[in-house]
Tab-separated table of N, CA and C in Angstrom:
chain	number	residue	atom	x	y	z
A	17	MET	N	0.799	-1.645	0.173
A	17	MET	CA	0.335	-0.096	-0.034
A	17	MET	C	0.823	1.402	-0.259
A	18	PRO	N	1.687	1.371	0.454
A	18	PRO	CA	2.205	2.616	1.270
A	18	PRO	C	3.282	3.138	-0.598
A	19	SER	N	3.717	1.826	-1.381
A	19	SER	CA	4.482	1.814	-2.450
A	19	SER	C	3.213	2.448	-3.636
A	20	GLU	N	2.515	1.695	-3.866
A	20	GLU	CA	1.044	2.388	-4.169
A	20	GLU	C	0.738	4.169	-3.935
A	21	LYS	N	0.864	4.212	-2.301
A	21	LYS	CA	0.397	5.915	-2.026
A	21	LYS	C	1.608	6.716	-2.971
A	22	LEU	N	2.907	6.397	-2.714
A	22	LEU	CA	3.783	6.824	-2.857
A	22	LEU	C	4.382	6.699	-4.548
A	23	TYR	N	3.770	5.844	-5.383
A	23	TYR	CA	3.780	6.220	-7.382
A	23	TYR	C	2.269	7.090	-7.158
A	24	ARG	N	1.261	7.209	-6.435
A	24	ARG	CA	0.441	8.586	-7.177
A	24	ARG	C	0.783	9.456	-6.697
A	25	GLU	N	1.707	9.735	-5.581
A	25	GLU	CA	2.313	10.684	-5.710
A	25	GLU	C	3.384	11.525	-6.280
A	26	PHE	N	3.950	10.724	-6.830
A	26	PHE	CA	5.044	10.577	-8.024
A	26	PHE	C	4.305	11.033	-8.969
A	27	GLN	N	3.291	10.583	-9.535
A	27	GLN	CA	2.816	10.688	-10.868
A	27	GLN	C	1.815	11.960	-10.721
A	28	ASN	N	1.339	12.679	-9.795
A	28	ASN	CA	0.610	13.413	-9.242
A	28	ASN	C	2.142	14.656	-9.292
A	29	LEU	N	2.892	14.849	-9.081
A	29	LEU	CA	3.921	15.836	-8.783
A	29	LEU	C	4.701	15.543	-10.064
A	30	GLU	N	4.769	14.485	-10.897
A	30	GLU	CA	5.231	14.854	-12.465
A	30	GLU	C	4.122	15.044	-13.078
A	31	ARG	N	3.131	15.346	-13.007
A	31	ARG	CA	1.693	16.072	-13.582
A	31	ARG	C	2.062	17.666	-13.795
A	32	LYS	N	2.455	17.802	-12.038
A	32	LYS	CA	2.350	19.404	-11.743
A	32	LYS	C	3.667	19.357	-12.619
A	33	VAL	N	4.872	19.020	-12.725
A	33	VAL	CA	6.094	20.082	-12.705
A	33	VAL	C	5.781	19.724	-14.286
A	34	GLN	N	5.116	19.071	-15.895
A	34	GLN	CA	4.589	18.815	-16.641
A	34	GLN	C	3.513	19.921	-17.255
A	35	LEU	N	2.678	20.250	-16.103
A	35	LEU	CA	2.239	21.900	-16.636
A	35	LEU	C	3.056	22.896	-16.112
A	36	LEU	N	3.995	23.348	-15.168
A	36	LEU	CA	5.231	23.554	-14.665
A	36	LEU	C	5.879	24.194	-16.060
A	37	VAL	N	6.777	23.324	-16.919
A	37	VAL	CA	6.871	23.538	-17.534
A	37	VAL	C	5.852	23.774	-19.303
A	38	ASN	N	4.817	23.221	-19.610
A	38	ASN	CA	4.396	23.957	-20.206
A	38	ASN	C	3.823	24.794	-20.190
A	39	GLU	N	3.547	26.163	-18.882
A	39	GLU	CA	3.409	27.464	-18.754
A	39	GLU	C	4.772	28.037	-18.532
A	40	ASN	N	5.747	27.387	-18.480
A	40	ASN	CA	6.724	28.273	-18.767
A	40	ASN	C	7.422	27.907	-19.773
A	41	LYS	N	7.011	27.144	-21.032
A	41	LYS	CA	6.780	27.895	-22.364
A	41	LYS	C	5.786	28.393	-23.137
A	42	ARG	N	4.840	28.245	-22.277
A	42	ARG	CA	3.687	29.333	-22.911
A	42	ARG	C	4.016	31.320	-23.065
A	43	LEU	N	4.108	31.280	-21.830
A	43	LEU	CA	5.386	32.730	-21.627
A	43	LEU	C	6.440	33.311	-22.004
A	44	ARG	N	7.293	32.329	-21.902
A	44	ARG	CA	8.228	32.003	-22.640
A	44	ARG	C	8.186	32.935	-24.223
A	45	GLU	N	7.127	32.211	-24.799
A	45	GLU	CA	6.835	32.609	-26.241
A	45	GLU	C	5.608	34.001	-26.318
A	46	GLU	N	5.129	33.989	-25.231
A	46	GLU	CA	3.611	35.200	-25.037
A	46	GLU	C	5.709	36.197	-25.175
A	47	LEU	N	6.114	36.219	-23.883
A	47	LEU	CA	7.756	37.534	-24.100
A	47	LEU	C	8.307	37.806	-25.264
A	48	SER	N	8.729	36.660	-26.013
A	48	SER	CA	8.685	36.650	-27.236
A	48	SER	C	8.049	37.760	-27.845
A	49	GLN	N	6.751	36.925	-28.810
A	49	GLN	CA	5.745	38.238	-28.843
A	49	GLN	C	6.003	39.914	-28.387
A	50	SER	N	5.453	39.743	-27.163
A	50	SER	CA	6.276	41.162	-26.627
A	50	SER	C	6.885	41.881	-26.827
A	51	GLU	N	8.134	41.068	-26.463
A	51	GLU	CA	9.521	41.950	-27.115
A	51	GLU	C	9.605	42.261	-29.023
A	52	SER	N	8.983	41.439	-29.618
A	52	SER	CA	9.002	41.298	-31.237
A	52	SER	C	7.280	43.027	-31.266
A	53	LYS	N	6.599	42.855	-30.723
A	53	LYS	CA	6.068	44.161	-30.429
A	53	LYS	C	6.367	45.331	-30.415
A	54	ASN	N	7.496	44.988	-29.190
A	54	ASN	CA	7.698	46.154	-28.861
A	54	ASN	C	8.577	46.928	-29.610
A	55	HIS	N	9.411	45.719	-30.120
A	55	HIS	CA	10.259	46.631	-31.146
A	55	HIS	C	9.893	47.212	-32.681
A	56	ILE	N	8.874	46.500	-32.873
A	56	ILE	CA	8.160	47.850	-34.202
A	56	ILE	C	7.343	48.339	-33.207
A	57	LEU	N	7.077	48.742	-32.332
A	57	LEU	CA	6.255	49.662	-31.971
A	57	LEU	C	7.328	51.184	-31.625
A	58	ARG	N	8.492	50.893	-31.365
A	58	ARG	CA	9.715	51.783	-31.030
A	58	ARG	C	10.433	52.074	-32.142
A	59	SER	N	9.836	51.414	-33.599
A	59	SER	CA	10.568	51.409	-34.532
A	59	SER	C	9.839	52.996	-35.538
A	60	LYS	N	8.547	52.438	-35.101
A	60	LYS	CA	7.701	53.090	-35.780
A	60	LYS	C	7.632	54.343	-34.882
A	61	MET	N	7.189	54.758	-33.360
A	61	MET	CA	7.947	55.978	-33.309
A	61	MET	C	8.489	56.409	-33.267
A	62	GLU	N	10.286	55.518	-33.742
A	62	GLU	CA	10.816	56.682	-34.173
A	62	GLU	C	10.509	57.264	-35.472
A	63	ASP	N	9.511	56.785	-36.509
A	63	ASP	CA	10.123	57.194	-37.435
A	63	ASP	C	8.435	58.208	-36.957
A	64	GLN	N	7.902	58.121	-37.001
A	64	GLN	CA	7.021	59.440	-36.342
A	64	GLN	C	7.747	60.426	-35.730
A	65	GLN	N	8.312	60.301	-34.915
A	65	GLN	CA	9.002	61.424	-34.155
A	65	GLN	C	9.962	62.269	-35.346
A	66	ALA	N	10.701	61.270	-35.876
A	66	ALA	CA	11.580	61.747	-37.853
A	66	ALA	C	10.418	62.639	-38.254
A	67	HIS	N	9.196	61.644	-38.102
A	67	HIS	CA	8.480	62.987	-39.216
A	67	HIS	C	7.851	64.880	-38.839
A	68	LEU	N	7.485	63.769	-37.382
A	68	LEU	CA	7.213	65.020	-36.509
A	68	LEU	C	8.331	66.197	-36.615
A	69	SER	N	9.238	65.842	-36.125
A	69	SER	CA	10.524	66.890	-36.520
A	69	SER	C	10.911	67.316	-37.949
A	70	THR	N	10.505	66.623	-39.133
A	70	THR	CA	10.504	67.783	-40.281
A	70	THR	C	8.954	68.398	-40.506
A	71	PHE	N	8.020	67.971	-39.350
A	71	PHE	CA	6.974	69.113	-39.744
A	71	PHE	C	7.562	70.154	-39.147
A	72	GLN	N	8.161	70.002	-38.217
A	72	GLN	CA	8.087	70.719	-37.060
A	72	GLN	C	8.865	72.219	-37.827
A	73	ASP	N	9.964	71.795	-38.549
A	73	ASP	CA	11.234	72.197	-39.522
A	73	ASP	C	10.468	73.336	-40.263
A	74	GLN	N	9.064	72.665	-41.134
A	74	GLN	CA	8.541	73.407	-42.146
A	74	GLN	C	7.947	74.007	-41.537
A	75	ILE	N	7.383	73.908	-40.308
A	75	ILE	CA	6.323	74.887	-39.707
A	75	ILE	C	7.267	76.593	-39.569
A	76	LYS	N	8.576	76.292	-38.935
A	76	LYS	CA	9.294	77.189	-38.270
A	76	LYS	C	10.099	78.181	-39.768
A	77	MET	N	10.045	77.191	-41.085
A	77	MET	CA	10.498	78.126	-41.971
A	77	MET	C	9.718	78.812	-42.510
A	78	ASN	N	8.449	77.921	-42.210
A	78	ASN	CA	6.805	79.012	-43.041
A	78	ASN	C	7.090	80.356	-41.939
A	79	LYS	N	6.972	79.694	-41.186
A	79	LYS	CA	6.694	81.052	-39.889
A	79	LYS	C	8.191	82.133	-40.374
A	80	ILE	N	9.000	81.803	-40.174
A	80	ILE	CA	10.316	82.803	-41.317
A	80	ILE	C	10.105	83.297	-42.444
A	81	VAL	N	9.651	82.997	-43.411
A	81	VAL	CA	9.456	83.238	-44.934
A	81	VAL	C	7.668	84.173	-45.184
A	82	ASN	N	7.070	84.142	-44.002
A	82	ASN	CA	5.668	84.620	-43.546
A	82	ASN	C	6.318	85.911	-42.813
A	83	ASN	N	6.962	85.774	-42.427
A	83	ASN	CA	7.597	86.773	-41.547
A	83	ASN	C	8.372	87.981	-42.180
A	84	MET	N	8.806	87.606	-43.263
A	84	MET	CA	9.256	88.601	-44.205
A	84	MET	C	8.612	89.179	-45.659
A	85	VAL	N	8.741	90.225	-44.863
A	85	VAL	CA	8.367	91.102	-46.288
A	85	VAL	C	9.253	91.810	-47.365
A	86	VAL	N	8.950	91.052	-47.913
A	86	VAL	CA	9.697	91.734	-49.435
A	86	VAL	C	9.265	91.163	-50.864
A	87	SER	N	9.568	91.987	-51.421
A	87	SER	CA	8.853	92.444	-53.295
A	87	SER	C	8.948	91.055	-53.794
A	88	GLU	N	7.981	90.942	-54.736
A	88	GLU	CA	7.326	89.897	-55.775
A	88	GLU	C	9.607	89.706	-55.841
A	89	LYS	N	9.506	90.430	-56.782
A	89	LYS	CA	11.349	90.354	-57.369
A	89	LYS	C	12.501	89.618	-56.941
A	90	GLU	N	12.268	89.876	-54.645
A	90	GLU	CA	13.233	90.072	-53.965
A	90	GLU	C	12.036	88.439	-53.868
A	91	SER	N	11.198	87.975	-53.567
A	91	SER	CA	10.555	86.539	-53.574
A	91	SER	C	11.215	85.647	-54.403
A	92	ALA	N	10.762	86.316	-55.475
A	92	ALA	CA	11.498	85.270	-56.682
A	92	ALA	C	12.920	85.234	-56.712
A	93	GLU	N	13.972	85.315	-55.950
A	93	GLU	CA	15.144	85.642	-56.283
A	93	GLU	C	15.249	85.037	-54.965
A	94	LEU	N	14.828	84.828	-54.213
A	94	LEU	CA	14.675	83.890	-52.513
A	94	LEU	C	14.017	83.239	-53.057
A	95	ARG	N	13.134	82.514	-53.701
A	95	ARG	CA	12.947	81.057	-53.608
A	95	ARG	C	14.029	79.979	-54.446
A	96	VAL	N	14.866	80.885	-56.016
A	96	VAL	CA	15.548	80.720	-56.370
A	96	VAL	C	16.911	80.325	-55.773
A	97	GLN	N	16.945	81.104	-54.636
A	97	GLN	CA	18.414	80.575	-53.984
A	97	GLN	C	17.821	79.588	-52.778
A	98	ILE	N	16.895	79.455	-52.216
A	98	ILE	CA	16.282	78.344	-51.741
A	98	ILE	C	16.592	77.113	-52.670
A	99	ASP	N	16.001	76.599	-53.603
A	99	ASP	CA	15.807	75.551	-54.303
A	99	ASP	C	17.625	75.257	-54.551
A	100	GLY	N	18.353	76.058	-54.542
A	100	GLY	CA	19.271	75.994	-55.246
A	100	GLY	C	20.295	75.315	-53.942
A	101	TYR	N	19.821	75.618	-52.597
A	101	TYR	CA	20.705	75.539	-51.266
A	101	TYR	C	19.386	73.939	-51.478
A	102	LEU	N	18.308	73.633	-51.997
A	102	LEU	CA	18.063	72.505	-51.141
A	102	LEU	C	18.863	71.597	-52.450
A	103	LYS	N	18.775	72.316	-54.001
A	103	LYS	CA	19.213	70.761	-54.522
A	103	LYS	C	20.691	70.552	-54.303
A	104	GLN	N	21.403	71.396	-53.281
A	104	GLN	CA	22.800	71.242	-53.031
A	104	GLN	C	22.969	70.071	-52.060
A	105	ILE	N	21.422	69.980	-51.159
A	105	ILE	CA	21.754	69.670	-49.654
A	105	ILE	C	21.018	67.977	-50.516
A	106	ASP	N	20.299	67.954	-51.248
A	106	ASP	CA	19.923	66.550	-51.726
A	106	ASP	C	20.926	65.782	-52.114
A	107	LYS	N	22.067	66.748	-53.226
A	107	LYS	CA	23.521	66.303	-53.926
A	107	LYS	C	24.020	65.363	-52.978
A	108	CYS	N	24.339	65.917	-51.809
A	108	CYS	CA	25.145	65.757	-50.382
A	108	CYS	C	24.804	64.963	-49.723
A	109	ILE	N	23.095	65.053	-49.689
A	109	ILE	CA	22.253	63.612	-49.146
A	109	ILE	C	22.598	62.432	-49.903
A	110	ALA	N	22.251	62.572	-50.859
A	110	ALA	CA	22.733	61.303	-51.856
A	110	ALA	C	24.011	60.719	-51.662
A	111	HIS	N	25.337	61.785	-52.154
A	111	HIS	CA	26.378	61.432	-51.787
A	111	HIS	C	26.440	60.619	-50.759
A	112	LEU	N	26.708	61.118	-49.590
A	112	LEU	CA	26.910	60.540	-48.425
A	112	LEU	C	26.067	58.998	-47.931
A	113	ALA	N	24.718	58.843	-48.842
A	113	ALA	CA	24.254	57.464	-48.308
A	113	ALA	C	24.270	56.371	-49.724
A	114	GLU	N	25.729	57.083	-50.309
A	114	GLU	CA	26.692	56.083	-51.329
A	114	GLU	C	27.668	55.032	-50.172
């Protein structure tokens, strides 16, 4: 009798250990998925912050340009000059990308 009881307890313990192993595996998979989602969300957040920074810079430039009182001729010259700067910046970015 005592060996039967001991055997049942052993089986019960074995079952509990298997349940714990399965729960551990499930939790590890859940953690891995959460870490992956976290990485994706952080990447999206960084992209959004970059876009926001770009928009803020555009707003600043617009405010500066809107606050300038210039004639049509000066405005056209300024546009040409700014376009030239932008082209040079684009060339520099393309060169750095290589």
